[in-house]
mmCIF file of C-alpha atoms in Angstrom:
data_model
loop_
_atom_site.group_PDB
_atom_site.id
_atom_site.type_symbol
_atom_site.label_atom_id
_atom_site.label_comp_id
_atom_site.label_asym_id
_atom_site.label_seq_id
_atom_site.Cartn_x
_atom_site.Cartn_y
_atom_site.Cartn_z
ATOM 1 C CA UNK Q 1 0.000 0.000 0.000
ATOM 2 C CA UNK Q 2 2.768 2.427 0.922
ATOM 3 C CA UNK Q 3 5.481 1.133 -1.399
ATOM 4 C CA UNK Q 4 4.918 4.000 -3.858
ATOM 5 C CA UNK Q 5 4.738 6.735 -1.236
ATOM 6 C CA UNK Q 6 7.815 9.022 -1.477
ATOM 7 C CA UNK Q 7 10.385 8.534 1.314
ATOM 8 C CA UNK Q 8 8.548 5.428 2.575
ATOM 9 C CA UNK Q 9 11.249 2.746 3.049
ATOM 10 C CA UNK Q 10 10.881 -0.706 1.556
ATOM 11 C CA UNK Q 11 9.510 -3.451 3.793
ATOM 12 C CA UNK Q 12 11.960 -6.353 3.773
ATOM 13 C CA UNK Q 13 11.647 -8.064 7.168
ATOM 14 C CA UNK Q 14 9.007 -9.697 9.330
ATOM 15 C CA UNK Q 15 9.048 -6.652 11.631
ATOM 16 C CA UNK Q 16 8.116 -4.132 8.938
ATOM 17 C CA UNK Q 17 4.354 -4.666 8.791
ATOM 18 C CA UNK Q 18 3.834 -4.491 12.573
ATOM 19 C CA UNK Q 19 6.038 -1.423 12.980
ATOM 20 C CA UNK Q 20 4.359 0.359 10.066
ATOM 21 C CA UNK Q 21 0.863 -0.484 11.321
ATOM 22 C CA UNK Q 22 1.669 0.926 14.779
ATOM 23 C CA UNK Q 23 3.243 4.028 13.244
ATOM 24 C CA UNK Q 24 0.242 4.639 10.988
ATOM 25 C CA UNK Q 25 -2.132 4.173 13.946
ATOM 26 C CA UNK Q 26 -0.212 6.787 15.958
ATOM 27 C CA UNK Q 27 -0.254 9.229 13.034
ATOM 28 C CA UNK Q 28 -4.010 8.784 12.483
ATOM 29 C CA UNK Q 29 -4.860 9.216 16.172
ATOM 30 C CA UNK Q 30 -2.671 12.279 16.658
ATOM 31 C CA UNK Q 31 -3.832 13.767 13.349
ATOM 32 C CA UNK Q 32 -7.519 13.239 14.180
ATOM 33 C CA UNK Q 33 -7.299 14.875 17.609
ATOM 34 C CA UNK Q 34 -5.142 17.696 16.266
ATOM 35 C CA UNK Q 35 -7.890 18.528 13.769
ATOM 36 C CA UNK Q 36 -10.599 18.214 16.458
ATOM 37 C CA UNK Q 37 -8.769 20.495 18.919
ATOM 38 C CA UNK Q 38 -8.048 23.200 16.336
ATOM 39 C CA UNK Q 39 -11.610 23.010 14.987
ATOM 40 C CA UNK Q 40 -13.050 23.424 18.494
ATOM 41 C CA UNK Q 41 -10.688 26.310 19.268
ATOM 42 C CA UNK Q 42 -11.793 28.073 16.092
ATOM 43 C CA UNK Q 43 -15.475 27.361 16.711
ATOM 44 C CA UNK Q 44 -15.492 28.615 20.298
ATOM 45 C CA UNK Q 45 -13.352 31.640 19.418
ATOM 46 C CA UNK Q 46 -15.981 32.728 16.883
ATOM 47 C CA UNK Q 47 -19.119 31.522 18.670
ATOM 48 C CA UNK Q 48 -18.298 33.077 22.012
ATOM 49 C CA UNK Q 49 -16.321 36.108 20.933
ATOM 50 C CA UNK Q 50 -16.701 39.312 22.902
ATOM 51 C CA UNK Q 51 -19.789 41.340 21.901
ATOM 52 C CA UNK Q 52 -21.579 44.364 23.440
ATOM 53 C CA UNK Q 53 -23.996 43.403 26.204
ATOM 54 C CA UNK Q 54 -22.599 39.874 26.686
ATOM 55 C CA UNK Q 55 -21.111 38.927 30.034
ATOM 56 C CA UNK Q 56 -19.430 35.725 31.114
ATOM 57 C CA UNK Q 57 -21.479 33.435 33.333
ATOM 58 C CA UNK Q 58 -20.504 30.456 35.443
ATOM 59 C CA UNK Q 59 -21.223 27.098 33.784
ATOM 60 C CA UNK Q 60 -21.485 23.986 35.936
ATOM 61 C CA UNK Q 61 -19.427 20.966 34.816
ATOM 62 C CA UNK Q 62 -20.723 17.629 33.546
ATOM 63 C CA UNK Q 63 -19.453 14.440 35.145
ATOM 64 C CA UNK Q 64 -20.475 12.429 32.075
ATOM 65 C CA UNK Q 65 -18.523 14.742 29.783
ATOM 66 C CA UNK Q 66 -15.462 14.699 32.038
ATOM 67 C CA UNK Q 67 -15.565 10.895 32.237
ATOM 68 C CA UNK Q 68 -15.829 10.692 28.449
ATOM 69 C CA UNK Q 69 -12.795 12.864 27.716
ATOM 70 C CA UNK Q 70 -10.839 11.008 30.397
ATOM 71 C CA UNK Q 71 -11.674 7.400 29.532
ATOM 72 C CA UNK Q 72 -11.395 7.714 25.726
ATOM 73 C CA UNK Q 73 -7.795 9.091 25.770
ATOM 74 C CA UNK Q 74 -6.870 6.590 28.493
ATOM 75 C CA UNK Q 75 -8.172 3.709 26.386
ATOM 76 C CA UNK Q 76 -6.301 4.951 23.311
ATOM 77 C CA UNK Q 77 -3.071 5.370 25.301
ATOM 78 C CA UNK Q 78 -3.380 1.835 26.675
ATOM 79 C CA UNK Q 79 -3.829 0.469 23.148
ATOM 80 C CA UNK Q 80 -0.673 2.309 22.062
ATOM 81 C CA UNK Q 81 1.247 1.099 25.128
ATOM 82 C CA UNK Q 82 0.258 -2.572 24.849
ATOM 83 C CA UNK Q 83 0.767 -2.616 21.073
ATOM 84 C CA UNK Q 84 4.146 -0.868 21.317
ATOM 85 C CA UNK Q 85 5.273 -3.121 24.184
ATOM 86 C CA UNK Q 86 4.337 -6.234 22.188
ATOM 87 C CA UNK Q 87 6.350 -5.020 19.173
ATOM 88 C CA UNK Q 88 9.310 -4.123 21.411
ATOM 89 C CA UNK Q 89 9.307 -7.444 23.261
ATOM 90 C CA UNK Q 90 9.176 -9.348 19.983
ATOM 91 C CA UNK Q 91 12.112 -7.388 18.564
ATOM 92 C CA UNK Q 92 14.176 -7.661 21.758
ATOM 93 C CA UNK Q 93 14.064 -11.463 22.118
ATOM 94 C CA UNK Q 94 16.101 -13.235 19.423
ATOM 95 C CA UNK Q 95 15.165 -16.851 18.650
ATOM 96 C CA UNK Q 96 17.527 -19.383 20.224
ATOM 97 C CA UNK Q 97 18.355 -21.012 16.881
ATOM 98 C CA UNK Q 98 19.166 -17.725 15.114
ATOM 99 C CA UNK Q 99 22.303 -17.426 13.007
ATOM 100 C CA UNK Q 100 24.969 -15.418 14.857
ATOM 101 C CA UNK Q 101 26.930 -12.502 13.444
ATOM 102 C CA UNK Q 102 29.311 -10.360 15.517
ATOM 103 C CA UNK Q 103 29.622 -6.613 14.951
ATOM 104 C CA UNK Q 104 32.217 -4.083 16.102
ATOM 105 C CA UNK Q 105 31.487 -0.430 15.413
ATOM 106 C CA UNK Q 106 34.290 2.103 15.258
ATOM 107 C CA UNK Q 107 34.834 5.542 13.809
ATOM 108 C CA UNK Q 108 33.755 5.302 11.043
ATOM 109 C CA UNK Q 109 33.041 1.761 9.862
ATOM 110 C CA UNK Q 110 31.221 -1.446 10.686
ATOM 111 C CA UNK Q 111 33.360 -4.560 11.147
ATOM 112 C CA UNK Q 112 31.369 -7.788 10.970
ATOM 113 C CA UNK Q 113 32.395 -11.406 11.418
ATOM 114 C CA UNK Q 114 30.560 -14.684 10.873
ATOM 115 C CA UNK Q 115 31.144 -17.631 13.239
ATOM 116 C CA UNK Q 116 32.726 -19.471 10.305
ATOM 117 C CA UNK Q 117 35.466 -16.831 10.346
ATOM 118 C CA UNK Q 118 34.520 -14.751 7.296
ATOM 119 C CA UNK Q 119 35.015 -11.030 7.959
ATOM 120 C CA UNK Q 120 33.286 -8.084 6.302
ATOM 121 C CA UNK Q 121 33.559 -4.297 6.464
ATOM 122 C CA UNK Q 122 30.484 -2.096 5.923
ATOM 123 C CA UNK Q 123 28.565 -5.038 4.434
ATOM 124 C CA UNK Q 124 26.703 -8.026 5.799
ATOM 125 C CA UNK Q 125 25.686 -11.027 3.716
ATOM 126 C CA UNK Q 126 22.813 -13.110 5.106
ATOM 127 C CA UNK Q 127 20.415 -15.731 3.708
ATOM 128 C CA UNK Q 128 16.765 -14.866 3.108
ATOM 129 C CA UNK Q 129 14.209 -16.527 5.366
ATOM 130 C CA UNK Q 130 16.693 -17.039 8.222
ATOM 131 C CA UNK Q 131 16.676 -15.506 11.718
ATOM 132 C CA UNK Q 132 19.891 -13.508 12.176
ATOM 133 C CA UNK Q 133 21.144 -12.335 15.586
ATOM 134 C CA UNK Q 134 23.769 -9.592 15.818
ATOM 135 C CA UNK Q 135 25.962 -9.289 18.926
ATOM 136 C CA UNK Q 136 27.356 -5.767 18.802
ATOM 137 C CA UNK Q 137 29.829 -3.564 20.650
ATOM 138 C CA UNK Q 138 31.589 -0.271 19.978
ATOM 139 C CA UNK Q 139 35.334 0.188 19.995
ATOM 140 C CA UNK Q 140 35.134 3.911 20.782
ATOM 141 C CA UNK Q 141 31.912 5.962 21.044
ATOM 142 C CA UNK Q 142 28.178 5.231 20.883
ATOM 143 C CA UNK Q 143 26.949 4.164 17.447
ATOM 144 C CA UNK Q 144 23.541 2.912 16.318
ATOM 145 C CA UNK Q 145 22.938 0.049 13.892
ATOM 146 C CA UNK Q 146 19.964 1.061 11.725
ATOM 147 C CA UNK Q 147 18.424 -0.757 8.753
ATOM 148 C CA UNK Q 148 15.302 1.169 7.591
ATOM 149 C CA UNK Q 149 14.008 -1.611 5.322
ATOM 150 C CA UNK Q 150 14.029 -4.042 8.265
ATOM 151 C CA UNK Q 151 12.610 -1.490 10.769
ATOM 152 C CA UNK Q 152 15.366 -2.327 13.266
ATOM 153 C CA UNK Q 153 17.661 0.047 15.152
ATOM 154 C CA UNK Q 154 19.770 -0.625 18.241
ATOM 155 C CA UNK Q 155 22.468 1.442 19.928
ATOM 156 C CA UNK Q 156 25.974 -0.022 19.819
ATOM 157 C CA UNK Q 157 27.705 0.833 23.094
ATOM 158 C CA UNK Q 158 31.343 0.819 24.230
ATOM 159 C CA UNK Q 159 32.039 -1.664 27.011
ATOM 160 C CA UNK Q 160 28.782 -3.633 26.723
ATOM 161 C CA UNK Q 161 27.234 -6.017 24.217
ATOM 162 C CA UNK Q 162 23.839 -5.264 22.741
ATOM 163 C CA UNK Q 163 21.834 -7.557 20.482
ATOM 164 C CA UNK Q 164 19.597 -7.062 17.481
ATOM 165 C CA UNK Q 165 17.857 -9.611 15.279
ATOM 166 C CA UNK Q 166 15.877 -9.691 12.063
ATOM 167 C CA UNK Q 167 14.315 -12.095 9.595
ATOM 168 C CA UNK Q 168 14.678 -10.919 5.994
ATOM 169 C CA UNK Q 169 11.790 -11.835 3.683
ATOM 170 C CA UNK Q 170 13.181 -10.695 0.321
ATOM 171 C CA UNK Q 171 16.535 -10.681 -1.415
ATOM 172 C CA UNK Q 172 18.363 -7.525 -2.394
ATOM 173 C CA UNK Q 173 20.666 -4.796 -1.128
ATOM 174 C CA UNK Q 174 19.401 -2.733 1.817
ATOM 175 C CA UNK Q 175 20.968 0.377 3.332
ATOM 176 C CA UNK Q 176 22.746 0.269 6.687
ATOM 177 C CA UNK Q 177 23.275 3.514 8.607
ATOM 178 C CA UNK Q 178 24.724 4.714 11.879
ATOM 179 C CA UNK Q 179 21.804 6.583 13.487
ATOM 180 C CA UNK Q 180 23.793 8.103 16.374
ATOM 181 C CA UNK Q 181 26.076 11.090 15.784
ATOM 182 C CA UNK Q 182 29.550 9.693 16.367
ATOM 183 C CA UNK Q 183 31.988 12.304 15.069
ATOM 184 C CA UNK Q 184 32.974 14.389 12.090
ATOM 185 C CA UNK Q 185 32.608 11.560 9.545
ATOM 186 C CA UNK Q 186 29.358 10.199 10.990
ATOM 187 C CA UNK Q 187 27.593 10.613 7.627
ATOM 188 C CA UNK Q 188 30.166 8.306 6.005
ATOM 189 C CA UNK Q 189 29.431 5.425 8.391
ATOM 190 C CA UNK Q 190 27.148 3.608 5.980
ATOM 191 C CA UNK Q 191 26.971 0.121 4.565
ATOM 192 C CA UNK Q 192 24.559 -2.447 3.184
ATOM 193 C CA UNK Q 193 22.835 -5.690 4.085
ATOM 194 C CA UNK Q 194 23.001 -8.155 1.194
ATOM 195 C CA UNK Q 195 20.194 -10.709 1.444
ATOM 196 C CA UNK Q 196 20.800 -13.786 -0.724
ATOM 197 C CA UNK Q 197 19.129 -17.058 -1.535
ATOM 198 C CA UNK Q 198 20.345 -19.806 0.852
ATOM 199 C CA UNK Q 199 22.262 -21.625 -1.884
ATOM 200 C CA UNK Q 200 23.948 -18.401 -3.010
ATOM 201 C CA UNK Q 201 24.797 -17.511 0.572
ATOM 202 C CA UNK Q 202 26.340 -20.953 1.175
ATOM 203 C CA UNK Q 203 28.486 -20.534 -1.941
ATOM 204 C CA UNK Q 204 29.516 -17.028 -0.872
ATOM 205 C CA UNK Q 205 30.368 -18.204 2.643
ATOM 206 C CA UNK Q 206 32.453 -21.139 1.452
ATOM 207 C CA UNK Q 207 34.363 -18.890 -0.937
ATOM 208 C CA UNK Q 208 35.133 -16.228 1.660
ATOM 209 C CA UNK Q 209 38.648 -15.663 2.968
ATOM 210 C CA UNK Q 210 38.983 -17.084 6.472
ATOM 211 C CA UNK Q 211 41.734 -18.018 8.909
ATOM 212 C CA UNK Q 212 39.595 -20.457 10.871
ATOM 213 C CA UNK Q 213 36.317 -20.219 12.719
ATOM 214 C CA UNK Q 214 35.806 -17.709 15.523
ATOM 215 C CA UNK Q 215 35.741 -20.567 18.043
ATOM 216 C CA UNK Q 216 39.035 -22.035 16.801
ATOM 217 C CA UNK Q 217 40.670 -18.594 16.791
ATOM 218 C CA UNK Q 218 39.355 -18.057 20.307
ATOM 219 C CA UNK Q 219 40.853 -21.361 21.351
ATOM 220 C CA UNK Q 220 44.253 -20.259 20.058
ATOM 221 C CA UNK Q 221 44.020 -17.005 22.013
ATOM 222 C CA UNK Q 222 42.821 -18.953 25.054
ATOM 223 C CA UNK Q 223 45.950 -21.088 24.950
ATOM 224 C CA UNK Q 224 48.346 -18.266 24.054
ATOM 225 C CA UNK Q 225 47.217 -16.262 27.079
ATOM 226 C CA UNK Q 226 47.698 -19.256 29.358
ATOM 227 C CA UNK Q 227 44.016 -19.497 30.282
ATOM 228 C CA UNK Q 228 44.069 -23.304 30.003
ATOM 229 C CA UNK Q 229 46.508 -23.453 32.927
ATOM 230 C CA UNK Q 230 43.845 -22.423 35.453
ATOM 231 C CA UNK Q 231 40.538 -23.099 33.721
ATOM 232 C CA UNK Q 232 40.665 -26.886 33.733
ATOM 233 C CA UNK Q 233 37.954 -29.508 33.916
ATOM 234 C CA UNK Q 234 39.670 -31.421 36.753
ATOM 235 C CA UNK Q 235 40.112 -30.577 40.422
ATOM 236 C CA UNK Q 236 43.533 -29.017 39.814
ATOM 237 C CA UNK Q 237 42.094 -25.948 38.142
ATOM 238 C CA UNK Q 238 42.544 -22.670 40.009
ATOM 239 C CA UNK Q 239 39.706 -21.138 38.008
ATOM 240 C CA UNK Q 240 36.148 -22.282 37.333
ATOM 241 C CA UNK Q 241 35.496 -24.949 34.714
ATOM 242 C CA UNK Q 242 34.215 -23.195 31.599
ATOM 243 C CA UNK Q 243 32.675 -26.227 29.903
ATOM 244 C CA UNK Q 244 28.907 -25.702 29.757
ATOM 245 C CA UNK Q 245 29.033 -22.443 31.715
ATOM 246 C CA UNK Q 246 27.495 -20.250 29.021
ATOM 247 C CA UNK Q 247 23.871 -19.376 29.694
ATOM 248 C CA UNK Q 248 23.909 -20.940 33.170
ATOM 249 C CA UNK Q 249 23.490 -19.350 36.607
ATOM 250 C CA UNK Q 250 26.843 -18.735 38.332
ATOM 251 C CA UNK Q 251 27.106 -18.473 42.127
ATOM 252 C CA UNK Q 252 29.398 -15.631 43.206
ATOM 253 C CA UNK Q 253 31.416 -15.271 46.392
ATOM 254 C CA UNK Q 254 28.962 -12.593 47.530
ATOM 255 C CA UNK Q 255 26.165 -15.171 47.601
ATOM 256 C CA UNK Q 256 24.371 -13.666 44.618
ATOM 257 C CA UNK Q 257 24.004 -15.282 41.208
ATOM 258 C CA UNK Q 258 24.487 -14.027 37.671
ATOM 259 C CA UNK Q 259 23.769 -15.466 34.241
ATOM 260 C CA UNK Q 260 26.929 -16.288 32.290
ATOM 261 C CA UNK Q 261 26.013 -14.399 29.125
ATOM 262 C CA UNK Q 262 28.257 -12.482 26.714
ATOM 263 C CA UNK Q 263 28.478 -9.401 28.931
ATOM 264 C CA UNK Q 264 29.413 -11.462 32.004
ATOM 265 C CA UNK Q 265 32.130 -13.338 30.100
ATOM 266 C CA UNK Q 266 33.503 -10.082 28.699
ATOM 267 C CA UNK Q 267 33.606 -8.478 32.139
ATOM 268 C CA UNK Q 268 35.263 -11.557 33.625
ATOM 269 C CA UNK Q 269 38.070 -11.309 31.063
ATOM 270 C CA UNK Q 270 38.656 -7.558 31.362
ATOM 271 C CA UNK Q 271 37.827 -7.093 35.051
ATOM 272 C CA UNK Q 272 37.964 -10.540 36.694
ATOM 273 C CA UNK Q 273 37.761 -9.149 40.225
ATOM 274 C CA UNK Q 274 34.318 -7.624 39.650
ATOM 275 C CA UNK Q 275 32.362 -10.883 40.004
ATOM 276 C CA UNK Q 276 34.413 -13.708 41.557
ATOM 277 C CA UNK Q 277 32.931 -17.202 41.364
ATOM 278 C CA UNK Q 278 32.216 -18.834 44.721
ATOM 279 C CA UNK Q 279 34.972 -21.207 45.835
ATOM 280 C CA UNK Q 280 37.756 -19.450 43.911
ATOM 281 C CA UNK Q 281 40.202 -16.698 44.796
ATOM 282 C CA UNK Q 282 40.536 -13.419 42.816
ATOM 283 C CA UNK Q 283 43.913 -14.347 41.316
ATOM 284 C CA UNK Q 284 43.094 -13.954 37.623
ATOM 285 C CA UNK Q 285 44.973 -11.052 35.971
ATOM 286 C CA UNK Q 286 43.123 -8.485 33.919
ATOM 287 C CA UNK Q 287 43.380 -8.583 30.136
ATOM 288 C CA UNK Q 288 42.051 -5.061 29.672
ATOM 289 C CA UNK Q 289 44.124 -3.401 26.938
ATOM 290 C CA UNK Q 290 45.752 -6.719 26.066
ATOM 291 C CA UNK Q 291 43.099 -8.327 23.888
ATOM 292 C CA UNK Q 292 41.202 -6.544 21.129
ATOM 293 C CA UNK Q 293 37.424 -6.490 20.747
ATOM 294 C CA UNK Q 294 37.721 -9.053 17.943
ATOM 295 C CA UNK Q 295 39.747 -11.355 20.184
ATOM 296 C CA UNK Q 296 37.218 -10.934 22.984
ATOM 297 C CA UNK Q 297 34.435 -12.012 20.640
ATOM 298 C CA UNK Q 298 36.503 -15.011 19.547
ATOM 299 C CA UNK Q 299 37.214 -15.987 23.155
ATOM 300 C CA UNK Q 300 33.520 -15.779 23.977
ATOM 301 C CA UNK Q 301 32.678 -17.810 20.865
ATOM 302 C CA UNK Q 302 35.105 -20.495 22.075
ATOM 303 C CA UNK Q 303 33.636 -20.550 25.581
ATOM 304 C CA UNK Q 304 30.147 -20.799 24.096
ATOM 305 C CA UNK Q 305 31.292 -23.717 21.937
ATOM 306 C CA UNK Q 306 32.290 -25.601 25.096
ATOM 307 C CA UNK Q 307 28.591 -25.864 25.964
ATOM 308 C CA UNK Q 308 28.087 -28.305 23.117
ATOM 309 C CA UNK Q 309 30.162 -30.854 21.202
ATOM 310 C CA UNK Q 310 32.362 -29.070 18.655
ATOM 311 C CA UNK Q 311 31.330 -29.607 15.004
ATOM 312 C CA UNK Q 312 33.523 -31.956 13.001
ATOM 313 C CA UNK Q 313 36.394 -30.244 11.265
ATOM 314 C CA UNK Q 314 36.462 -27.074 13.377
ATOM 315 C CA UNK Q 315 39.624 -28.030 15.231
ATOM 316 C CA UNK Q 316 38.111 -26.923 18.538
ATOM 317 C CA UNK Q 317 39.236 -28.981 21.529
ATOM 318 C CA UNK Q 318 37.695 -29.175 25.005
ATOM 319 C CA UNK Q 319 39.494 -27.364 27.821
ATOM 320 C CA UNK Q 320 40.612 -30.692 29.327
ATOM 321 C CA UNK Q 321 42.674 -31.461 26.229
ATOM 322 C CA UNK Q 322 44.489 -28.145 26.249
ATOM 323 C CA UNK Q 323 47.770 -28.053 28.059
ATOM 324 C CA UNK Q 324 49.558 -24.919 29.217
ATOM 325 C CA UNK Q 325 50.730 -22.709 26.409
ATOM 326 C CA UNK Q 326 54.418 -23.189 25.616
ATOM 327 C CA UNK Q 327 55.060 -19.493 26.200
ATOM 328 C CA UNK Q 328 52.021 -18.607 28.287
ATOM 329 C CA UNK Q 329 51.879 -14.951 29.009
ATOM 330 C CA UNK Q 330 49.991 -11.831 28.057
ATOM 331 C CA UNK Q 331 51.350 -9.819 25.208
ATOM 332 C CA UNK Q 332 49.658 -6.588 24.356
ATOM 333 C CA UNK Q 333 47.858 -6.628 21.043
ATOM 334 C CA UNK Q 334 48.661 -3.667 18.872
#
């Protein structure tokens, strides 16, 4: 209906229809009452204008009228609230089986990486008809990942992971913008989402340049930093066993619990003393400034892979099979 309206973006995801319907409803409601209010102001200004011999008199109120203009707006506001909350909750809860893509925003580009190891800059290739979950973080200032055709927009923050997901329903090239002013070249921080047929996407993915999967690269970093020395699956480990920890409740030495999600794992790597696991001492060194955001994402991908058997051919080994790194130690990444 609105595809031919100027400036109306294309609808290319499962979110588009619901978001557009809510937006149109808000425009119609606000437009209708704007016209009513201005019409009544004009009518009363003319009808009861000052004239010779006319004096103002006290008019008693009407409880029925007051109830009407109270309950009708309240009902309309509740419809807007419930409808908007339903749309928000749907967009904020990615499906568990969604395809993962990891995003790092920096002035002034988008760096994206697939779990298979393929990296992209200012472009994201995805298959049509597939749920896609983006785990995003900023390397410097606040950015905002915005795809108008998908009706999705989420802030990308420094120091904390945020997520966004979508389900593309048509193939093509769709604009990607940064919707948060992030510096002098903010307007140049643009890209595109390339939605492909599943067979074409598989061919593109297999032909991409890669140096191993994110999990296997994370395993290498895990061993190079000497993490396998303490995080063991036997009783000799001085750190908690990481196998199967992702997504589970972790008991802390304070007696409270926390879910071991991406943000918890990131904090535990950069600031290990913030949330110490019960039964262990705060002896882990900080890796803040030592590992890059890309390495952090790879480390987290490796820890997440320990929650399930590694796929054949990935080269990922369980923690128990990893010995201490030959030259374990933290070297700063340039």
